[in-house]
mmCIF file of C-alpha atoms in Angstrom:
data_model
loop_
_atom_site.group_PDB
_atom_site.id
_atom_site.type_symbol
_atom_site.label_atom_id
_atom_site.label_comp_id
_atom_site.label_asym_id
_atom_site.label_seq_id
_atom_site.Cartn_x
_atom_site.Cartn_y
_atom_site.Cartn_z
ATOM 1 C CA MET F 1005 -46.644 -30.883 -18.989
ATOM 2 C CA LYS F 1006 -44.887 -32.917 -16.306
ATOM 3 C CA GLN F 1007 -46.492 -35.897 -14.576
ATOM 4 C CA ILE F 1008 -45.888 -35.687 -10.824
ATOM 5 C CA GLU F 1009 -48.127 -38.490 -9.536
ATOM 6 C CA SER F 1010 -49.828 -41.651 -10.776
ATOM 7 C CA ILE F 1011 -52.162 -43.902 -8.761
ATOM 8 C CA LYS F 1012 -54.037 -46.917 -10.091
ATOM 9 C CA GLU F 1013 -57.781 -46.820 -9.382
ATOM 10 C CA PHE F 1014 -60.593 -49.012 -10.691
ATOM 11 C CA GLY F 1015 -58.400 -50.342 -13.487
ATOM 12 C CA GLY F 1016 -57.449 -46.869 -14.700
ATOM 13 C CA TRP F 1017 -54.996 -44.209 -13.559
ATOM 14 C CA LEU F 1018 -55.381 -41.083 -11.467
ATOM 15 C CA ASN F 1019 -52.552 -38.822 -12.618
ATOM 16 C CA ARG F 1020 -51.434 -35.379 -11.526
ATOM 17 C CA TYR F 1021 -49.569 -32.946 -13.742
ATOM 18 C CA GLN F 1022 -47.904 -29.547 -13.617
ATOM 19 C CA HIS F 1023 -47.249 -27.121 -16.451
ATOM 20 C CA GLU F 1024 -46.377 -23.506 -17.071
ATOM 21 C CA SER F 1025 -49.617 -21.747 -17.911
ATOM 22 C CA THR F 1026 -49.651 -18.939 -20.456
ATOM 23 C CA SER F 1027 -53.144 -17.874 -19.326
ATOM 24 C CA CYS F 1028 -52.308 -17.625 -15.629
ATOM 25 C CA GLN F 1029 -48.588 -16.856 -15.938
ATOM 26 C CA CYS F 1030 -47.610 -19.383 -13.284
ATOM 27 C CA THR F 1031 -47.162 -23.088 -12.644
ATOM 28 C CA MET F 1032 -50.563 -24.782 -12.617
ATOM 29 C CA THR F 1033 -51.418 -28.210 -11.222
ATOM 30 C CA PHE F 1034 -54.276 -30.423 -12.394
ATOM 31 C CA SER F 1035 -55.401 -34.033 -12.068
ATOM 32 C CA VAL F 1036 -56.773 -36.404 -14.695
ATOM 33 C CA TYR F 1037 -58.442 -39.749 -14.228
ATOM 34 C CA LEU F 1038 -58.001 -41.992 -17.263
ATOM 35 C CA PRO F 1039 -60.414 -44.961 -17.321
ATOM 36 C CA PRO F 1040 -59.286 -48.455 -18.351
ATOM 37 C CA LYS F 1041 -60.690 -47.833 -21.830
ATOM 38 C CA ALA F 1042 -58.104 -45.081 -22.354
ATOM 39 C CA ALA F 1043 -55.355 -47.710 -22.502
ATOM 40 C CA THR F 1044 -56.536 -48.748 -25.962
ATOM 41 C CA GLU F 1045 -58.451 -45.780 -27.411
ATOM 42 C CA LYS F 1046 -59.250 -42.126 -26.952
ATOM 43 C CA VAL F 1047 -62.138 -41.333 -24.638
ATOM 44 C CA PRO F 1048 -64.514 -38.398 -24.009
ATOM 45 C CA ALA F 1049 -63.754 -36.011 -21.165
ATOM 46 C CA VAL F 1050 -65.750 -34.470 -18.352
ATOM 47 C CA TYR F 1051 -64.283 -31.315 -16.827
ATOM 48 C CA TRP F 1052 -64.929 -30.800 -13.111
ATOM 49 C CA LEU F 1053 -64.604 -27.268 -11.699
ATOM 50 C CA SER F 1054 -64.202 -27.094 -7.932
ATOM 51 C CA GLY F 1055 -65.472 -24.527 -5.458
ATOM 52 C CA LEU F 1056 -64.077 -21.942 -3.076
ATOM 53 C CA THR F 1057 -60.952 -22.968 -1.088
ATOM 54 C CA CYS F 1058 -60.506 -26.155 -3.166
ATOM 55 C CA THR F 1059 -57.667 -27.455 -5.299
ATOM 56 C CA ASP F 1060 -57.726 -30.381 -7.738
ATOM 57 C CA ASP F 1061 -57.391 -32.683 -4.718
ATOM 58 C CA ASN F 1062 -60.846 -32.267 -3.152
ATOM 59 C CA VAL F 1063 -62.930 -33.880 -5.853
ATOM 60 C CA ARG F 1064 -60.514 -36.694 -6.606
ATOM 61 C CA THR F 1065 -60.446 -37.805 -2.962
ATOM 62 C CA LYS F 1066 -64.017 -37.055 -1.808
ATOM 63 C CA ALA F 1067 -66.519 -37.408 -4.661
ATOM 64 C CA GLY F 1068 -66.154 -41.074 -5.557
ATOM 65 C CA ALA F 1069 -66.295 -40.116 -9.215
ATOM 66 C CA GLN F 1070 -63.521 -42.365 -10.507
ATOM 67 C CA ARG F 1071 -65.510 -45.569 -10.020
ATOM 68 C CA TYR F 1072 -68.271 -44.241 -12.283
ATOM 69 C CA ALA F 1073 -65.814 -42.792 -14.792
ATOM 70 C CA ALA F 1074 -64.102 -46.178 -15.076
ATOM 71 C CA GLU F 1075 -67.409 -47.916 -15.805
ATOM 72 C CA LEU F 1076 -68.573 -45.261 -18.272
ATOM 73 C CA GLY F 1077 -65.273 -44.854 -20.116
ATOM 74 C CA LEU F 1078 -64.870 -41.164 -19.260
ATOM 75 C CA ALA F 1079 -61.753 -39.161 -18.547
ATOM 76 C CA LEU F 1080 -62.134 -36.741 -15.630
ATOM 77 C CA ILE F 1081 -60.238 -33.471 -15.910
ATOM 78 C CA MET F 1082 -59.822 -31.687 -12.569
ATOM 79 C CA PRO F 1083 -58.093 -28.283 -12.655
ATOM 80 C CA ASP F 1084 -57.200 -26.022 -9.748
ATOM 81 C CA THR F 1085 -59.484 -23.135 -8.756
ATOM 82 C CA SER F 1086 -56.993 -20.276 -9.136
ATOM 83 C CA PRO F 1087 -53.406 -19.458 -9.998
ATOM 84 C CA ARG F 1088 -50.841 -20.400 -7.343
ATOM 85 C CA GLY F 1089 -47.386 -19.251 -6.312
ATOM 86 C CA ASP F 1090 -45.538 -16.908 -3.974
ATOM 87 C CA ASP F 1091 -45.908 -13.946 -6.332
ATOM 88 C CA ILE F 1092 -49.634 -14.456 -7.017
ATOM 89 C CA PRO F 1093 -51.890 -11.749 -5.510
ATOM 90 C CA ASP F 1094 -53.937 -12.965 -2.582
ATOM 91 C CA VAL F 1095 -56.018 -11.805 0.376
ATOM 92 C CA PRO F 1096 -54.834 -14.209 3.093
ATOM 93 C CA ASP F 1097 -57.606 -13.395 5.561
ATOM 94 C CA ARG F 1098 -60.359 -13.965 2.950
ATOM 95 C CA TYR F 1099 -61.242 -17.510 1.914
ATOM 96 C CA ASP F 1100 -63.581 -16.131 -0.763
ATOM 97 C CA LEU F 1101 -61.065 -13.944 -2.601
ATOM 98 C CA GLY F 1102 -57.658 -14.577 -4.129
ATOM 99 C CA LYS F 1103 -56.012 -17.997 -4.110
ATOM 100 C CA GLY F 1104 -58.622 -20.730 -4.143
ATOM 101 C CA ALA F 1105 -61.223 -18.237 -5.381
ATOM 102 C CA GLY F 1106 -60.449 -17.497 -9.011
ATOM 103 C CA PHE F 1107 -64.174 -17.525 -9.858
ATOM 104 C CA TYR F 1108 -63.440 -18.653 -13.435
ATOM 105 C CA VAL F 1109 -63.251 -15.123 -14.845
ATOM 106 C CA ASN F 1110 -60.580 -13.206 -16.759
ATOM 107 C CA ALA F 1111 -59.651 -10.433 -14.336
ATOM 108 C CA THR F 1112 -59.295 -6.927 -15.763
ATOM 109 C CA GLN F 1113 -58.213 -5.032 -12.636
ATOM 110 C CA ALA F 1114 -54.671 -4.724 -11.270
ATOM 111 C CA PRO F 1115 -52.975 -6.565 -9.654
ATOM 112 C CA TRP F 1116 -55.240 -9.498 -10.487
ATOM 113 C CA SER F 1117 -55.249 -9.105 -14.261
ATOM 114 C CA THR F 1118 -51.766 -10.577 -14.737
ATOM 115 C CA HIS F 1119 -52.579 -14.015 -13.351
ATOM 116 C CA TYR F 1120 -56.299 -14.453 -12.732
ATOM 117 C CA HIS F 1121 -57.430 -15.702 -16.134
ATOM 118 C CA MET F 1122 -59.127 -18.906 -15.108
ATOM 119 C CA TYR F 1123 -61.820 -18.585 -17.773
ATOM 120 C CA ASP F 1124 -59.314 -18.731 -20.619
ATOM 121 C CA TYR F 1125 -57.435 -21.459 -18.790
ATOM 122 C CA VAL F 1126 -60.479 -23.717 -18.485
ATOM 123 C CA VAL F 1127 -62.092 -23.176 -21.895
ATOM 124 C CA SER F 1128 -58.974 -22.893 -24.074
ATOM 125 C CA GLU F 1129 -55.543 -23.609 -22.638
ATOM 126 C CA LEU F 1130 -56.241 -26.722 -20.572
ATOM 127 C CA PRO F 1131 -58.372 -28.560 -23.185
ATOM 128 C CA ALA F 1132 -55.725 -27.911 -25.836
ATOM 129 C CA LEU F 1133 -53.023 -29.267 -23.521
ATOM 130 C CA ILE F 1134 -55.084 -32.312 -22.568
ATOM 131 C CA GLU F 1135 -56.071 -33.192 -26.109
ATOM 132 C CA ALA F 1136 -52.521 -32.840 -27.405
ATOM 133 C CA ASN F 1137 -50.950 -35.050 -24.741
ATOM 134 C CA LEU F 1138 -53.500 -37.562 -23.425
ATOM 135 C CA PRO F 1139 -55.811 -40.185 -24.982
ATOM 136 C CA VAL F 1140 -58.823 -37.864 -24.989
ATOM 137 C CA LEU F 1141 -61.080 -37.296 -27.987
ATOM 138 C CA PRO F 1142 -60.609 -33.795 -29.427
ATOM 139 C CA GLY F 1143 -63.565 -31.547 -28.707
ATOM 140 C CA VAL F 1144 -65.685 -34.291 -27.167
ATOM 141 C CA LYS F 1145 -66.212 -32.892 -23.708
ATOM 142 C CA SER F 1146 -68.770 -31.969 -21.065
ATOM 143 C CA ILE F 1147 -68.507 -29.810 -17.969
ATOM 144 C CA THR F 1148 -69.755 -29.822 -14.385
ATOM 145 C CA GLY F 1149 -68.762 -28.419 -11.018
ATOM 146 C CA HIS F 1150 -69.700 -27.446 -7.490
ATOM 147 C CA SER F 1151 -70.603 -24.078 -5.931
ATOM 148 C CA MET F 1152 -68.125 -21.549 -7.393
ATOM 149 C CA GLY F 1153 -67.180 -24.335 -9.801
ATOM 150 C CA GLY F 1154 -70.836 -24.871 -10.630
ATOM 151 C CA HIS F 1155 -70.939 -21.191 -11.566
ATOM 152 C CA GLY F 1156 -67.845 -21.788 -13.680
ATOM 153 C CA ALA F 1157 -69.352 -24.785 -15.448
ATOM 154 C CA LEU F 1158 -72.548 -22.882 -16.221
ATOM 155 C CA ILE F 1159 -70.841 -19.828 -17.687
ATOM 156 C CA CYS F 1160 -68.385 -21.881 -19.744
ATOM 157 C CA ALA F 1161 -71.243 -23.861 -21.277
ATOM 158 C CA LEU F 1162 -73.400 -20.779 -21.889
ATOM 159 C CA LYS F 1163 -70.652 -18.524 -23.252
ATOM 160 C CA GLU F 1164 -68.921 -21.132 -25.437
ATOM 161 C CA SER F 1165 -71.792 -22.223 -27.654
ATOM 162 C CA GLY F 1166 -71.309 -25.761 -28.925
ATOM 163 C CA ALA F 1167 -68.053 -26.348 -27.042
ATOM 164 C CA TYR F 1168 -69.579 -28.800 -24.555
ATOM 165 C CA ARG F 1169 -71.884 -31.725 -25.272
ATOM 166 C CA SER F 1170 -73.601 -31.303 -21.887
ATOM 167 C CA ALA F 1171 -73.402 -29.311 -18.664
ATOM 168 C CA SER F 1172 -74.471 -29.819 -15.067
ATOM 169 C CA ALA F 1173 -73.773 -28.412 -11.616
ATOM 170 C CA PHE F 1174 -74.015 -29.085 -7.903
ATOM 171 C CA ALA F 1175 -75.269 -26.147 -5.798
ATOM 172 C CA PRO F 1176 -73.963 -23.561 -8.275
ATOM 173 C CA ILE F 1177 -73.707 -19.852 -7.591
ATOM 174 C CA SER F 1178 -76.393 -19.229 -10.180
ATOM 175 C CA HIS F 1179 -76.740 -15.443 -9.968
ATOM 176 C CA PRO F 1180 -73.342 -14.189 -8.751
ATOM 177 C CA SER F 1181 -74.030 -10.525 -9.550
ATOM 178 C CA ILE F 1182 -76.358 -10.418 -6.534
ATOM 179 C CA SER F 1183 -74.523 -12.968 -4.371
ATOM 180 C CA PRO F 1184 -72.120 -11.695 -1.677
ATOM 181 C CA TRP F 1185 -69.470 -14.135 -2.915
ATOM 182 C CA GLY F 1186 -69.948 -12.985 -6.493
ATOM 183 C CA GLU F 1187 -70.095 -9.298 -5.645
ATOM 184 C CA GLY F 1188 -66.842 -9.527 -3.696
ATOM 185 C CA CYS F 1189 -64.926 -11.317 -6.428
ATOM 186 C CA PHE F 1190 -66.483 -9.533 -9.399
ATOM 187 C CA GLY F 1191 -65.912 -6.109 -7.874
ATOM 188 C CA THR F 1192 -62.286 -6.976 -7.162
ATOM 189 C CA TYR F 1193 -61.416 -8.790 -10.382
ATOM 190 C CA LEU F 1194 -63.644 -6.945 -12.877
ATOM 191 C CA GLY F 1195 -64.163 -3.475 -11.371
ATOM 192 C CA ASP F 1196 -67.326 -1.529 -10.662
ATOM 193 C CA ASP F 1197 -69.108 -1.944 -14.018
ATOM 194 C CA ARG F 1198 -71.909 -4.393 -13.353
ATOM 195 C CA GLN F 1199 -72.414 -4.942 -17.071
ATOM 196 C CA ALA F 1200 -68.966 -6.533 -17.083
ATOM 197 C CA TRP F 1201 -70.111 -8.754 -14.233
ATOM 198 C CA HIS F 1202 -73.103 -9.914 -16.246
ATOM 199 C CA THR F 1203 -70.827 -11.477 -18.873
ATOM 200 C CA TYR F 1204 -69.800 -14.018 -16.216
ATOM 201 C CA ASP F 1205 -73.218 -14.523 -14.627
ATOM 202 C CA ALA F 1206 -75.289 -17.522 -15.776
ATOM 203 C CA THR F 1207 -78.656 -15.933 -15.001
ATOM 204 C CA GLU F 1208 -77.763 -12.675 -16.728
ATOM 205 C CA LEU F 1209 -76.309 -14.501 -19.747
ATOM 206 C CA VAL F 1210 -79.601 -16.348 -20.198
ATOM 207 C CA LYS F 1211 -81.588 -13.127 -19.824
ATOM 208 C CA ALA F 1212 -79.361 -11.513 -22.456
ATOM 209 C CA GLY F 1213 -80.174 -14.192 -25.019
ATOM 210 C CA CYS F 1214 -77.182 -16.537 -25.038
ATOM 211 C CA ASP F 1215 -77.551 -19.939 -26.682
ATOM 212 C CA LEU F 1216 -79.128 -22.359 -24.203
ATOM 213 C CA ILE F 1217 -77.776 -25.797 -23.373
ATOM 214 C CA PRO F 1218 -79.853 -28.301 -21.370
ATOM 215 C CA LEU F 1219 -78.816 -28.189 -17.717
ATOM 216 C CA LEU F 1220 -79.001 -30.633 -14.825
ATOM 217 C CA ILE F 1221 -78.647 -28.994 -11.399
ATOM 218 C CA ASP F 1222 -78.759 -30.690 -8.022
ATOM 219 C CA GLN F 1223 -79.304 -28.530 -4.940
ATOM 220 C CA GLY F 1224 -79.588 -29.633 -1.315
ATOM 221 C CA THR F 1225 -82.496 -28.198 0.642
ATOM 222 C CA ASP F 1226 -80.362 -27.977 3.816
ATOM 223 C CA ASP F 1227 -77.517 -26.141 2.076
ATOM 224 C CA GLU F 1228 -76.471 -23.348 4.431
ATOM 225 C CA PHE F 1229 -75.628 -21.110 1.473
ATOM 226 C CA LEU F 1230 -78.837 -21.636 -0.511
ATOM 227 C CA ALA F 1231 -80.797 -18.552 0.526
ATOM 228 C CA GLU F 1232 -78.048 -15.920 0.510
ATOM 229 C CA GLN F 1233 -75.503 -17.085 -2.085
ATOM 230 C CA LEU F 1234 -76.812 -19.512 -4.694
ATOM 231 C CA TYR F 1235 -80.160 -18.341 -6.194
ATOM 232 C CA PRO F 1236 -80.956 -21.385 -8.382
ATOM 233 C CA GLN F 1237 -84.540 -20.146 -8.685
ATOM 234 C CA ASP F 1238 -83.314 -17.089 -10.619
ATOM 235 C CA LEU F 1239 -81.594 -19.230 -13.236
ATOM 236 C CA GLN F 1240 -84.579 -21.559 -13.383
ATOM 237 C CA ALA F 1241 -86.907 -18.592 -14.017
ATOM 238 C CA ALA F 1242 -84.610 -17.165 -16.709
ATOM 239 C CA TYR F 1243 -84.536 -20.538 -18.488
ATOM 240 C CA ALA F 1244 -88.302 -20.941 -18.193
ATOM 241 C CA ALA F 1245 -88.886 -17.476 -19.660
ATOM 242 C CA ARG F 1246 -87.064 -18.576 -22.801
ATOM 243 C CA GLY F 1247 -88.463 -22.105 -22.937
ATOM 244 C CA GLY F 1248 -85.117 -23.654 -22.062
ATOM 245 C CA ASP F 1249 -84.475 -27.133 -20.680
ATOM 246 C CA LEU F 1250 -83.302 -26.912 -17.050
ATOM 247 C CA THR F 1251 -83.809 -29.732 -14.568
ATOM 248 C CA LEU F 1252 -83.442 -28.433 -11.000
ATOM 249 C CA ARG F 1253 -83.579 -31.254 -8.465
ATOM 250 C CA MET F 1254 -84.055 -30.062 -4.893
ATOM 251 C CA GLN F 1255 -82.553 -32.874 -2.834
ATOM 252 C CA ASP F 1256 -84.236 -33.074 0.564
ATOM 253 C CA GLY F 1257 -81.962 -32.830 3.602
ATOM 254 C CA TYR F 1258 -78.646 -32.517 1.725
ATOM 255 C CA ASP F 1259 -76.086 -29.817 2.544
ATOM 256 C CA HIS F 1260 -73.323 -28.104 0.542
ATOM 257 C CA SER F 1261 -70.601 -30.666 1.217
ATOM 258 C CA TYR F 1262 -68.917 -33.451 -0.722
ATOM 259 C CA HIS F 1263 -71.265 -35.895 1.031
ATOM 260 C CA PHE F 1264 -73.975 -34.326 -1.140
ATOM 261 C CA ILE F 1265 -71.809 -34.484 -4.253
ATOM 262 C CA ALA F 1266 -70.847 -38.122 -3.661
ATOM 263 C CA SER F 1267 -74.527 -39.023 -3.357
ATOM 264 C CA PHE F 1268 -75.375 -37.836 -6.876
ATOM 265 C CA ILE F 1269 -72.108 -37.772 -8.854
ATOM 266 C CA GLY F 1270 -73.046 -41.078 -10.498
ATOM 267 C CA ASP F 1271 -76.221 -39.517 -11.898
ATOM 268 C CA HIS F 1272 -74.273 -36.606 -13.337
ATOM 269 C CA LEU F 1273 -71.591 -38.729 -14.961
ATOM 270 C CA ALA F 1274 -74.259 -40.980 -16.494
ATOM 271 C CA TYR F 1275 -75.996 -37.844 -17.806
ATOM 272 C CA HIS F 1276 -72.770 -36.696 -19.430
ATOM 273 C CA ALA F 1277 -71.888 -40.149 -20.758
ATOM 274 C CA LYS F 1278 -75.205 -40.231 -22.599
ATOM 275 C CA ALA F 1279 -74.524 -36.829 -24.181
ATOM 276 C CA LEU F 1280 -70.971 -37.845 -25.030
ATOM 277 C CA GLY F 1281 -72.097 -41.094 -26.654
ATOM 278 C CA GLY F 1282 -72.723 -41.566 -30.336
ATOM 279 C CA ASP F 1283 -70.088 -42.741 -32.751
ATOM 280 C CA HIS F 1284 -67.277 -43.139 -30.218
ATOM 281 C CA GLN F 1285 -69.079 -45.334 -27.653
#
């Protein structure tokens, strides 16, 4: 784990690191914001998973999250969205497949299966690395994300029962098995068996009886991808059928961009700070 950048923000530090990933079999880059409180004690962490075409850089420069994290005493962990490198499989003419589009699954199909293990990276390898090397409380973490990263946050929280204190999402791909984005990536990374797809689909996981975690989801009504890609109503219905706690806030006039995220990121970090409270606040 090599630090390659450090910038002071709001009394804390926005750092960038590289390391050799065993999950993805390549050099991975990620950013961490450490609040002022981290100078004297270990702090809880919120993991942010970014969307299609993004790296760790988008959220740290566009969301305005660090100001809130500094006030709330939260570390922000911001991984990349896929493996990177010259020898990593890619589809250069597709923004929604390959590099920048790891979809937070463990690929089973060649040639993707060697490197595209973003699920293991996010839920296991990266937290272990963070907790061993930075002033972050072991196991005290929450997760959120946007679009493809919202999908990632949802499945991590639903599949890893008890691993996260809270979960939320901005405009998540809530039912990827029937979304064109999801179908393209799942078919490529996981093959033709749709039952395999369902193990990485938040709506299908809920239907199948996974443990439920309360969810906060914000969705813009003017999101150009809402009707054909995102399907939040499917996840809402699946939660309701099981009596689960899902708050879906339809935000009037907002689109799919980081302008939307920046408008509500403070709400989400406050939501996670409350869940991460208790004996260490």
